[in-house]
CSV table of C-alpha atoms and ligand atoms in Angstrom, one decimal:
chain,number,residue,atom,x,y,z
A,1,MET,CA,104.6,94.3,75.9
A,2,SER,CA,106.8,91.4,77.0
A,3,THR,CA,105.9,90.0,80.4
A,4,ILE,CA,109.7,89.5,80.8
A,5,ASP,CA,111.5,92.6,82.3
A,6,HIS,CA,115.0,92.0,83.4
A,7,ALA,CA,115.6,95.4,83.8
A,8,ARG,CA,113.5,96.1,86.6
A,9,SER,CA,114.5,96.3,90.3
A,10,ALA,CA,112.1,96.3,93.4
A,11,LEU,CA,112.6,96.5,97.3
A,12,ILE,CA,110.3,95.0,99.3
A,13,ALA,CA,110.0,96.3,103.1
A,14,GLY,CA,108.4,92.9,105.1
A,15,ALA,CA,108.9,89.2,104.6
A,16,GLY,CA,105.4,88.6,105.6
A,17,ILE,CA,103.0,86.6,103.9
A,18,GLY,CA,102.3,89.8,101.2
A,19,GLY,CA,105.9,90.5,101.1
A,20,LEU,CA,106.9,86.7,100.3
A,21,ALA,CA,104.2,86.0,97.6
A,22,THR,CA,105.0,89.6,95.8
A,23,ALA,CA,108.8,88.9,95.7
A,24,SER,CA,107.8,85.3,93.9
A,25,ALA,CA,105.2,87.3,91.5
A,26,LEU,CA,107.9,89.6,90.2
A,27,ALA,CA,110.7,87.4,90.5
A,28,GLN,CA,108.8,84.7,88.0
A,29,ARG,CA,108.6,87.8,85.4
A,30,GLY,CA,112.2,88.3,85.9
A,31,TRP,CA,112.5,91.1,88.4
A,32,ALA,CA,115.3,91.4,90.5
A,33,VAL,CA,114.1,91.4,93.9
A,34,GLU,CA,115.2,92.0,97.3
A,35,ILE,CA,113.4,92.1,100.7
A,36,VAL,CA,114.3,93.5,103.9
A,37,GLU,CA,112.7,92.6,107.0
A,38,ILE,CA,112.6,94.0,110.3
A,39,GLY,CA,112.8,90.5,112.4
A,40,ALA,CA,115.2,88.2,112.8
A,41,ALA,CA,115.4,85.2,110.6
A,42,GLY,CA,113.2,82.3,111.6
A,43,SER,CA,111.0,84.7,113.8
A,44,THR,CA,107.8,84.0,112.7
A,45,ALA,CA,105.2,83.5,115.3
A,46,GLY,CA,104.0,79.7,115.8
A,47,TRP,CA,100.4,79.9,116.1
A,48,GLY,CA,98.0,78.4,113.2
A,49,LEU,CA,96.4,80.0,110.2
A,50,THR,CA,93.2,79.2,108.0
A,51,LEU,CA,94.3,79.2,104.4
A,52,SER,CA,90.9,80.2,102.9
A,53,GLY,CA,89.8,78.9,99.2
A,54,PRO,CA,90.9,82.0,98.1
A,55,SER,CA,94.4,82.0,99.8
A,56,LEU,CA,95.0,78.6,98.1
A,57,ARG,CA,93.5,79.4,94.4
A,58,ALA,CA,96.5,82.5,94.7
A,59,LEU,CA,99.2,80.4,96.1
A,60,GLY,CA,98.2,78.1,93.2
A,61,SER,CA,98.8,80.7,91.0
A,62,LEU,CA,102.4,81.0,92.3
A,63,GLY,CA,102.8,77.0,92.2
A,64,LEU,CA,102.4,76.3,96.0
A,65,ALA,CA,98.9,75.4,96.7
A,66,ASP,CA,100.2,71.5,96.9
A,67,ARG,CA,102.9,72.2,99.2
A,68,CYS,CA,100.9,74.2,101.7
A,69,LEU,CA,98.4,71.0,101.2
A,70,SER,CA,101.1,68.8,101.8
A,71,ALA,CA,101.9,70.6,105.3
A,72,GLY,CA,98.7,71.2,106.4
A,73,PHE,CA,95.2,69.7,106.8
A,74,GLY,CA,93.0,70.2,104.2
A,75,MET,CA,89.4,70.3,104.7
A,76,SER,CA,86.0,71.4,103.2
A,77,VAL,CA,83.1,71.7,105.9
A,78,ILE,CA,82.7,74.4,108.4
A,79,THR,CA,80.4,73.4,111.4
A,80,ASN,CA,78.5,75.8,113.8
A,81,VAL,CA,77.4,74.6,117.1
A,82,ASP,CA,74.7,76.6,118.7
A,83,ALA,CA,74.4,76.7,122.6
A,84,ASP,CA,71.7,74.0,122.5
A,85,ASP,CA,74.3,71.7,120.8
A,86,SER,CA,72.2,71.9,117.5
A,87,GLU,CA,74.7,72.0,114.4
A,88,GLY,CA,74.8,73.5,111.1
A,89,ARG,CA,76.9,72.5,108.3
A,90,ILE,CA,78.5,74.5,105.2
A,91,ASP,CA,80.5,73.2,102.5
A,92,LEU,CA,82.7,75.3,101.2
A,93,PRO,CA,83.0,75.5,97.8
A,94,ARG,CA,86.5,74.0,96.3
A,95,LEU,CA,87.8,76.7,94.4
A,96,MET,CA,90.5,74.4,93.2
A,97,GLY,CA,88.5,71.8,91.6
A,98,PRO,CA,86.9,69.1,92.8
A,99,ASP,CA,89.8,67.2,93.5
A,100,ARG,CA,91.4,69.3,96.4
A,101,PRO,CA,89.7,70.4,99.6
A,102,ALA,CA,87.9,73.9,99.6
A,103,MET,CA,90.7,75.1,102.0
A,104,VAL,CA,93.6,74.4,104.8
A,105,GLY,CA,94.7,74.5,108.4
A,106,ILE,CA,98.5,75.1,108.5
A,107,ALA,CA,101.1,76.1,111.2
A,108,ARG,CA,102.3,79.8,110.2
A,109,PRO,CA,106.4,78.5,110.2
A,110,GLU,CA,105.3,76.0,107.8
A,111,LEU,CA,103.5,78.6,105.4
A,112,HIS,CA,106.5,81.3,105.6
A,113,ARG,CA,109.1,78.0,105.2
A,114,ILE,CA,107.3,77.4,101.8
A,115,LEU,CA,107.0,81.0,100.5
A,116,LEU,CA,110.5,81.6,101.5
A,117,ASP,CA,111.7,78.5,99.9
A,118,GLU,CA,110.1,79.9,96.9
A,119,ALA,CA,111.3,83.1,96.8
A,120,ARG,CA,114.8,82.0,97.4
A,121,ARG,CA,114.4,79.4,94.4
A,122,LEU,CA,113.9,82.4,92.4
A,123,ASP,CA,116.9,84.3,93.7
A,124,VAL,CA,115.0,86.7,95.9
A,125,VAL,CA,117.5,88.4,98.4
A,126,VAL,CA,116.2,88.3,101.6
A,127,SER,CA,117.9,90.6,104.7
A,128,ASN,CA,117.1,90.1,108.0
A,129,GLY,CA,117.2,93.1,110.7
A,130,ILE,CA,116.8,95.7,108.4
A,131,SER,CA,114.4,98.4,107.8
A,132,VAL,CA,113.6,101.4,105.7
A,133,ALA,CA,114.4,104.5,107.4
A,134,ALA,CA,114.0,107.4,104.5
A,135,VAL,CA,111.9,107.1,101.0
A,136,ARG,CA,113.2,110.0,98.4
A,137,GLN,CA,111.1,109.7,95.5
A,138,GLU,CA,113.4,110.8,92.6
A,139,THR,CA,111.7,111.4,88.7
A,140,GLY,CA,111.3,107.2,87.7
A,141,PRO,CA,113.3,105.3,90.3
A,142,VAL,CA,113.1,105.7,94.1
A,143,ARG,CA,115.8,106.2,96.5
A,144,VAL,CA,115.5,104.1,99.5
A,145,GLU,CA,117.5,104.7,102.8
A,146,LEU,CA,117.8,101.6,104.9
A,147,THR,CA,118.4,101.3,109.0
A,148,ASP,CA,121.9,99.4,108.4
A,149,GLY,CA,123.6,103.1,106.9
A,150,THR,CA,122.9,101.8,103.3
A,151,ALA,CA,120.4,102.8,99.9
A,152,ARG,CA,119.3,101.5,97.2
A,153,VAL,CA,117.8,103.2,93.9
A,154,VAL,CA,114.7,101.3,92.6
A,155,ASP,CA,112.3,101.0,90.2
A,156,LEU,CA,109.7,100.2,92.5
A,157,LEU,CA,109.6,100.1,96.6
A,158,VAL,CA,106.5,97.5,98.1
A,159,GLY,CA,105.5,98.1,102.1
A,160,ALA,CA,104.2,94.7,102.9
A,161,ASP,CA,105.1,95.6,106.5
A,162,GLY,CA,102.2,94.9,108.1
A,163,ILE,CA,99.6,96.9,110.1
A,164,ARG,CA,101.9,99.0,111.7
A,165,SER,CA,103.6,100.1,108.3
A,166,VAL,CA,106.2,102.3,108.2
A,167,VAL,CA,106.3,102.6,104.5
A,168,ARG,CA,102.9,103.9,104.8
A,169,ASP,CA,103.8,106.7,106.9
A,170,LEU,CA,106.8,107.6,104.7
A,171,ILE,CA,104.9,107.8,101.8
A,172,GLY,CA,102.6,110.0,103.3
A,173,ARG,CA,99.5,107.5,103.3
A,174,PRO,CA,98.9,106.8,107.1
A,175,ALA,CA,96.0,105.0,108.0
A,176,PRO,CA,94.4,105.0,111.5
A,177,ILE,CA,94.7,101.6,113.2
A,178,ARG,CA,91.5,101.1,115.0
A,179,TYR,CA,91.2,98.4,118.1
A,180,HIS,CA,87.2,97.0,117.8
A,181,GLY,CA,86.9,95.8,121.9
A,182,GLN,CA,88.0,92.5,120.9
A,183,MET,CA,91.1,90.1,121.9
A,184,VAL,CA,91.6,86.9,119.8
A,185,TRP,CA,93.0,83.8,121.5
A,186,ARG,CA,95.0,81.0,119.7
A,187,ALA,CA,96.2,78.0,120.8
A,188,LEU,CA,98.1,74.6,119.6
A,189,VAL,CA,96.7,71.4,120.7
A,190,PRO,CA,96.8,67.8,119.8
A,191,ARG,CA,94.2,67.2,117.1
A,192,PRO,CA,91.0,65.6,118.9
A,193,GLY,CA,89.8,62.8,116.0
A,194,TRP,CA,86.4,64.6,115.4
A,195,ALA,CA,88.1,67.8,114.1
A,196,THR,CA,88.4,67.2,110.7
A,197,GLY,CA,86.8,70.5,109.7
A,198,ILE,CA,86.7,73.7,111.5
A,199,VAL,CA,84.3,73.5,114.1
A,200,THR,CA,82.9,76.9,115.8
A,201,PHE,CA,80.6,76.7,118.5
A,202,PHE,CA,78.7,79.8,119.6
A,203,GLY,CA,77.9,79.3,123.4
A,204,ALA,CA,76.2,81.6,125.9
A,205,GLY,CA,80.1,83.1,126.4
A,206,GLN,CA,82.8,83.4,123.9
A,207,GLN,CA,82.9,82.6,120.6
A,208,CYS,CA,85.8,79.4,120.2
A,209,GLY,CA,86.3,76.7,117.8
A,210,ILE,CA,89.0,74.2,116.8
A,211,VAL,CA,90.9,74.2,113.3
A,212,PRO,CA,92.9,71.2,112.2
A,213,ILE,CA,96.4,72.2,110.8
A,214,SER,CA,98.0,68.7,110.3
A,215,SER,CA,96.9,65.2,111.3
A,216,SER,CA,98.3,65.2,114.7
A,217,GLY,CA,97.7,69.2,115.5
A,218,ALA,CA,95.1,71.7,115.8
A,219,TYR,CA,94.3,75.2,117.0
A,220,VAL,CA,91.9,76.3,119.5
A,221,PHE,CA,90.8,79.7,118.8
A,222,LEU,CA,88.7,81.6,121.2
A,223,VAL,CA,87.2,85.5,120.6
A,224,GLU,CA,87.1,87.5,123.6
A,225,SER,CA,84.5,90.2,123.3
A,226,LYS,CA,84.5,93.4,125.8
A,227,ALA,CA,88.3,93.3,126.5
A,228,GLU,CA,90.6,95.4,127.3
A,229,PRO,CA,93.9,95.4,125.0
A,230,ASP,CA,95.8,94.8,127.9
A,231,VAL,CA,98.6,92.6,128.7
A,232,VAL,CA,98.7,88.5,129.8
A,233,PRO,CA,101.7,87.7,131.6
A,234,ASP,CA,102.9,85.0,129.6
A,235,ALA,CA,103.0,82.3,132.1
A,236,GLU,CA,99.0,83.2,132.7
A,237,LEU,CA,97.6,82.7,129.0
A,238,ALA,CA,96.5,79.0,129.0
A,239,GLY,CA,94.9,79.1,132.0
A,240,ARG,CA,93.1,82.4,131.4
A,241,MET,CA,92.0,80.5,128.3
A,242,ARG,CA,91.1,77.8,129.6
A,243,ASP,CA,88.7,80.5,132.1
A,244,LEU,CA,87.1,81.9,128.9
A,245,LEU,CA,86.4,78.8,127.1
A,246,GLY,CA,84.2,78.3,130.5
A,247,PRO,CA,81.9,75.1,130.9
A,248,GLY,CA,80.5,74.0,127.4
A,249,PRO,CA,79.4,71.4,125.8
A,250,ASP,CA,81.4,67.9,125.5
A,251,ARG,CA,83.8,69.1,122.4
A,252,VAL,CA,84.3,72.6,124.2
A,253,ALA,CA,85.4,71.0,127.5
A,254,GLU,CA,87.6,68.5,125.5
A,255,ILE,CA,89.4,71.6,123.8
A,256,ARG,CA,89.6,73.2,127.0
A,257,ARG,CA,91.2,70.6,128.5
A,258,LEU,CA,94.1,70.1,125.5
A,259,VAL,CA,94.9,74.0,126.3
A,260,ALA,CA,97.2,73.2,128.8
A,261,ARG,CA,100.8,75.1,128.2
A,262,SER,CA,101.0,78.5,128.2
A,263,THR,CA,104.2,78.5,125.7
A,264,SER,CA,101.4,77.5,122.9
A,265,VAL,CA,99.0,80.1,123.5
A,266,VAL,CA,99.0,83.7,122.1
A,267,ARG,CA,96.5,86.7,122.3
A,268,ARG,CA,96.1,89.5,120.1
A,269,PRO,CA,94.0,92.6,119.7
A,270,VAL,CA,91.3,92.8,116.9
A,271,GLN,CA,92.4,95.8,114.6
A,272,THR,CA,91.7,96.7,111.6
A,273,ALA,CA,93.3,99.3,109.2
A,274,LEU,CA,92.3,100.9,105.5
A,275,VAL,CA,94.2,103.4,103.6
A,276,ASP,CA,91.6,105.6,102.4
A,277,ALA,CA,93.9,107.6,99.9
A,278,PRO,CA,95.6,105.8,96.7
A,279,TRP,CA,98.1,102.9,98.3
A,280,SER,CA,100.6,104.3,95.8
A,281,ARG,CA,103.3,107.5,95.8
A,282,GLY,CA,105.4,107.9,92.4
A,283,SER,CA,107.0,104.5,92.2
A,284,SER,CA,106.1,103.2,95.8
A,285,VAL,CA,102.9,101.1,97.2
A,286,VAL,CA,101.8,99.3,100.2
A,287,ILE,CA,99.9,96.1,100.1
A,288,GLY,CA,98.6,93.6,102.4
A,289,ASP,CA,97.8,94.4,105.9
A,290,ALA,CA,99.7,97.5,105.1
A,291,ALA,CA,96.9,98.9,103.0
A,292,HIS,CA,94.2,96.9,104.4
A,293,ALA,CA,93.9,94.7,107.5
A,294,PRO,CA,90.8,93.4,108.5
A,295,SER,CA,89.9,91.6,111.6
A,296,PRO,CA,91.3,88.1,111.8
A,297,GLN,CA,88.1,86.2,112.4
A,298,MET,CA,87.1,86.7,109.1
A,299,ALA,CA,90.3,84.4,108.1
A,300,SER,CA,90.8,86.5,104.9
A,301,GLY,CA,94.1,88.8,105.6
A,302,ALA,CA,96.3,86.1,103.9
A,303,ALA,CA,94.3,85.7,100.5
A,304,LEU,CA,93.9,89.6,100.1
A,305,ALA,CA,97.5,89.9,100.7
A,306,ILE,CA,98.8,87.2,98.2
A,307,GLU,CA,96.3,88.3,95.7
A,308,ASP,CA,98.0,92.0,96.2
A,309,GLY,CA,101.1,90.3,95.3
A,310,LEU,CA,99.6,88.4,91.8
A,311,VAL,CA,97.9,91.7,90.4
A,312,LEU,CA,100.7,94.1,91.3
A,313,ALA,CA,103.1,91.5,89.0
A,314,GLU,CA,100.4,91.6,86.5
A,315,GLU,CA,99.9,95.5,86.0
A,316,LEU,CA,103.5,95.8,85.9
A,317,ALA,CA,104.2,93.9,83.3
A,318,ASP,CA,101.0,95.3,81.2
A,319,HIS,CA,102.9,98.8,81.5
A,320,ASP,CA,106.0,100.6,80.9
A,321,ASP,CA,105.3,103.0,83.5
A,322,THR,CA,105.5,101.9,87.3
A,323,GLY,CA,103.3,105.3,88.3
A,324,SER,CA,100.4,103.9,85.7
A,325,ALA,CA,101.1,100.4,86.9
A,326,LEU,CA,100.1,101.2,90.6
A,327,ASP,CA,97.4,103.3,89.8
A,328,ALA,CA,95.9,100.3,87.7
A,329,PHE,CA,96.8,97.9,90.7
A,330,VAL,CA,95.0,100.0,93.1
A,331,GLY,CA,91.8,100.2,90.9
A,332,ARG,CA,91.4,96.2,90.8
A,333,ARG,CA,92.3,95.8,94.5
A,334,ARG,CA,90.8,98.9,96.3
A,335,GLU,CA,86.9,98.1,96.5
A,336,ARG,CA,87.8,94.3,97.2
A,337,CYS,CA,89.8,95.0,100.0
A,338,ALA,CA,87.9,98.0,101.2
A,339,VAL,CA,84.6,95.7,101.8
A,340,LEU,CA,86.5,92.9,103.4
A,341,VAL,CA,87.7,95.2,106.2
A,342,ASN,CA,84.4,97.4,106.8
A,343,THR,CA,82.5,94.4,106.6
A,344,SER,CA,85.1,92.7,109.3
A,345,VAL,CA,84.5,95.8,111.3
A,346,THR,CA,80.6,95.3,111.1
A,347,ILE,CA,80.8,91.9,112.4
A,348,ALA,CA,83.1,92.3,115.0
A,349,ALA,CA,80.5,94.9,116.4
A,350,LEU,CA,78.1,92.5,115.6
A,351,GLU,CA,80.0,89.7,117.7
A,352,GLN,CA,80.2,92.0,120.7
A,353,GLN,CA,76.7,92.1,121.2
A,354,GLN,CA,76.4,88.7,121.0
A,355,ARG,CA,74.4,89.1,117.5
A,356,HIS,CA,76.3,85.8,116.2
A,357,ARG,CA,73.7,84.9,114.1
A,358,ASP,CA,73.6,88.2,112.3
A,359,THR,CA,76.9,88.0,111.1
A,360,HIS,CA,76.5,84.8,108.9
A,361,PRO,CA,75.0,86.7,106.1
A,362,LEU,CA,77.8,89.0,106.0
A,363,ILE,CA,80.7,86.4,106.2
A,364,ALA,CA,78.3,84.3,103.5
A,365,SER,CA,78.4,87.6,101.4
A,366,CYS,CA,82.6,88.0,101.8
A,367,HIS,CA,83.1,84.2,101.0
A,368,GLU,CA,80.9,85.3,97.6
A,369,LEU,CA,83.1,88.2,97.0
A,370,MET,CA,86.2,86.3,97.9
A,371,ALA,CA,85.3,83.3,95.8
A,372,SER,CA,85.0,85.8,92.5
A,373,PRO,CA,88.0,86.2,90.6
A,374,VAL,CA,90.6,88.3,91.3
B,1,FAD,C1,95.9,86.7,115.4
B,1,FAD,C2,95.7,86.4,114.3
B,1,FAD,C3,95.0,85.4,113.5
B,1,FAD,C4,95.0,85.3,112.3
B,1,FAD,N1,94.3,84.3,111.6
B,1,FAD,C5,94.3,84.5,110.4
B,1,FAD,C6,93.9,83.3,109.6
B,1,FAD,O1,93.4,81.9,109.7
B,1,FAD,N2,93.4,83.4,108.1
B,1,FAD,C7,93.8,84.5,107.4
B,1,FAD,O2,93.9,84.6,106.0
B,1,FAD,N3,94.5,85.8,108.0
B,1,FAD,C8,94.2,85.8,109.6
B,1,FAD,N4,94.9,87.1,110.3
B,1,FAD,C9,95.4,87.8,109.2
B,1,FAD,C10,96.8,87.4,108.4
B,1,FAD,O3,97.7,87.2,109.4
B,1,FAD,C11,97.2,88.9,107.5
B,1,FAD,O4,96.2,89.3,106.9
B,1,FAD,C12,98.2,88.7,106.9
B,1,FAD,O5,99.6,88.1,107.5
B,1,FAD,C13,99.0,90.0,106.1
B,1,FAD,O6,99.9,89.6,105.3
B,1,FAD,P1,101.3,90.8,105.3
B,1,FAD,O7,102.3,90.2,104.7
B,1,FAD,O8,100.6,91.9,104.7
B,1,FAD,O9,101.5,91.2,106.8
B,1,FAD,P2,102.3,90.1,107.9
B,1,FAD,O10,102.2,88.9,107.7
B,1,FAD,O11,102.1,90.9,109.0
B,1,FAD,O12,103.6,90.8,107.6
B,1,FAD,C14,104.2,92.0,107.6
B,1,FAD,C15,105.9,91.7,108.0
B,1,FAD,O13,106.7,92.8,107.5
B,1,FAD,C16,107.8,92.9,108.9
B,1,FAD,N5,107.9,94.4,109.2
B,1,FAD,C17,107.3,95.3,110.0
B,1,FAD,N6,107.1,96.1,109.9
B,1,FAD,C18,109.1,96.4,109.1
B,1,FAD,C19,109.5,97.4,109.0
B,1,FAD,N7,109.8,98.2,109.5
B,1,FAD,N8,110.7,97.0,108.1
B,1,FAD,C20,110.7,95.5,107.5
B,1,FAD,N9,109.7,94.7,107.9
B,1,FAD,C21,109.0,95.1,108.8
B,1,FAD,C22,107.0,92.1,109.9
B,1,FAD,O14,107.8,91.2,110.9
B,1,FAD,C23,106.2,90.9,109.1
B,1,FAD,O15,107.6,90.0,108.8
B,1,FAD,C24,95.3,87.0,111.2
B,1,FAD,C25,95.5,88.0,112.0
B,1,FAD,C26,96.0,87.8,113.2
B,1,FAD,C27,96.1,89.0,114.1
C-alpha cells in the first residue's frame, strides 16, 4: 500500500506537543489535517522542558531535532549531588549518534514555535479557541461537532487534548486522574556557568536541581513532597519556592538566590492518568497525556507523545481501514506507555518517603526501555 494517501482527513483536538507532532507526521504522508486548540494563539506557558534522548530521536524523525538543539541547550550528563556533597555522574546514551548531545533543555514556547512552524509549513490548519462538543461515530468517518457550532466529518479524530481530555470522555474511554501528594515547582533563572548539564540535589529537604535551556537561561526545579494541591497566590511563588529550597550546599544557595521573580515561577500538581481500556473507538483515538500521562519527574511525557504521533502515522499508512490501524497503534504503544506511567507512580511514592536512592534503578530501567526502538 502507498505511504502517500491524498484522500484522508484528520481532526486533532489539542495543539500541544503530541497534537502538533502528530499533525506533521500525518501531513508528511499526505493527510489533510486540522487542529482545534482550546487555548488562545501563543498562550503556551513559559517554563522549561527537558527533551530526553528518545524525545530528540522522535523529533529527528520529523526533521526537527537540530532546530530544537539550536533553540535550546544540548547536554549529555546528569550529576546527582547527595546531602554530603558527594557526586555521582550519569553519562546518558547519545541516541542521535556521537555528534549530537544526549538531550536538550528548551523553553516550552521555543519547542511549540518549532512544532507549529513545521505543521503550518505542511499546510496543517490550526484554529484557536475551539474545542470538541460531541463525537458521532458513523460507519467509516466520524462526525465531530465543535464548540463554535460547526461540524467536521473526517476519517480520523485524534484526542491530543492533554491529561484532562474531553475527547477521552466523549468516546467513552474515561481515565481517573490521580494526584500523588507532590507539587512540582519550576522557575526560569539566569544560567550559572557551572550548569552545563542537569544537576540534581538530594538534600535533607526537598529534591531540587537545575537544567540549562540556553546559553543564558536555565530552569530550577523542585519536587515538594507531602504537599496539598492548594493554590499559592501568584505574588508569593518566588518566596515560597526559596523557602522550600532552604539552606543547602553552595550551589543550592546560589540557585536559591536566582529564584527572584514570581512571574517566572510555576507550581503544578504531580498527576498521572492511564486509559485502561483500548485508547480508540471506531475512527477516534486518544494519544499523549490524554491516554497516558506519567509524572513530570520522569521527563518522558514529551517523548511518549511525539512517538505516538509517529507510530500512529505509520500504522495508518500500513492499513486501509482506520479501525485496524488504531488497533495496531494501541497494540504497539500500550505496554511501553503503561510501564512509564506505573513506574512514575512508584517513584513518586518512594520520593515521598525520602528513598531517593531506591528510585535510581527504576529511573535507569525506564531510560533503558525508552532507548529501545519505538
Ligand atoms: C510541570 C511539568 C513539567 C514537565 N516537564 C517535562 C519535561 O521536562 N520533559 C518531558 O518530556 N515532559 C515533561 N512534562 C510532561 C509533558 O509536558 C507532557 O507529557 C506533554 O506535554 C504531553 O503532550 P500532550 O500534547 O499530550 O499534552 P499537552 O502538552 O498538555 O497539550 C494538550 C493541548 O490540548 C489543549 N486542550 C486541552 N483541552 C482541550 C480541548 N478540550 N479542546 C482542544 N484543545 C484542548 C491544551 O491547551 C494543550 O495545548 C511535564 C509536565 C508538567 C506538568
